[in-house]
C-alpha positions as a LaTeX table, in Angstrom:
\begin{tabular}{lrrr}
\hline
Residue & $x$ (\AA) & $y$ (\AA) & $z$ (\AA) \\
\hline
Gly1 & 4.91 & $-16.13$ & 27.26 \\
Gly2 & 4.69 & $-18.07$ & 24.00 \\
His3 & 1.02 & $-17.35$ & 23.51 \\
Arg4 & 1.59 & $-13.70$ & 24.28 \\
Leu5 & 4.28 & $-13.34$ & 21.60 \\
Gly6 & 2.18 & $-15.36$ & 19.16 \\
Ala7 & $-0.69$ & $-12.90$ & 19.59 \\
Leu8 & 1.55 & $-9.85$ & 19.44 \\
Ala9 & 3.67 & $-10.79$ & 16.42 \\
Pro10 & 0.88 & $-10.39$ & 13.80 \\
Arg11 & $-0.05$ & $-7.00$ & 15.24 \\
Val12 & 3.54 & $-5.77$ & 15.03 \\
Gly13 & 3.79 & $-7.09$ & 11.49 \\
Ala14 & 0.61 & $-5.27$ & 10.50 \\
Val15 & 1.84 & $-2.02$ & 12.05 \\
Val16 & 5.20 & $-2.28$ & 10.30 \\
His17 & 3.51 & $-3.07$ & 7.00 \\
Ala18 & 1.17 & $-0.09$ & 7.38 \\
Ala19 & 4.06 & 2.20 & 8.33 \\
Leu20 & 6.08 & 1.12 & 5.28 \\
His21 & 3.07 & 1.55 & 3.01 \\
His22 & 2.44 & 5.02 & 4.43 \\
Ala23 & 6.08 & 5.97 & 3.97 \\
Arg24 & 6.17 & 4.64 & 0.40 \\
Cys25 & 2.71 & 5.80 & $-0.70$ \\
Pro26 & 1.79 & 8.93 & 1.33 \\
Val27 & $-0.35$ & 10.25 & $-1.53$ \\
Val28 & $-2.67$ & 7.27 & $-1.23$ \\
Val29 & $-3.02$ & 7.81 & 2.52 \\
Val30 & $-3.40$ & 11.61 & 2.32 \\
Pro31 & $-4.80$ & 12.47 & $-1.13$ \\
His32 & $-5.87$ & 15.97 & $-0.05$ \\
Glu33 & $-2.19$ & 16.72 & 0.56 \\
\hline
\end{tabular}
């Protein structure tokens, strides 16, 4: 399962990063609101 985790880790990191960015900068993500 090493390869599986290795391929999944970057995706999770990207999702977490995007979620944090959205939570910290919602105006940038939704300027019309």
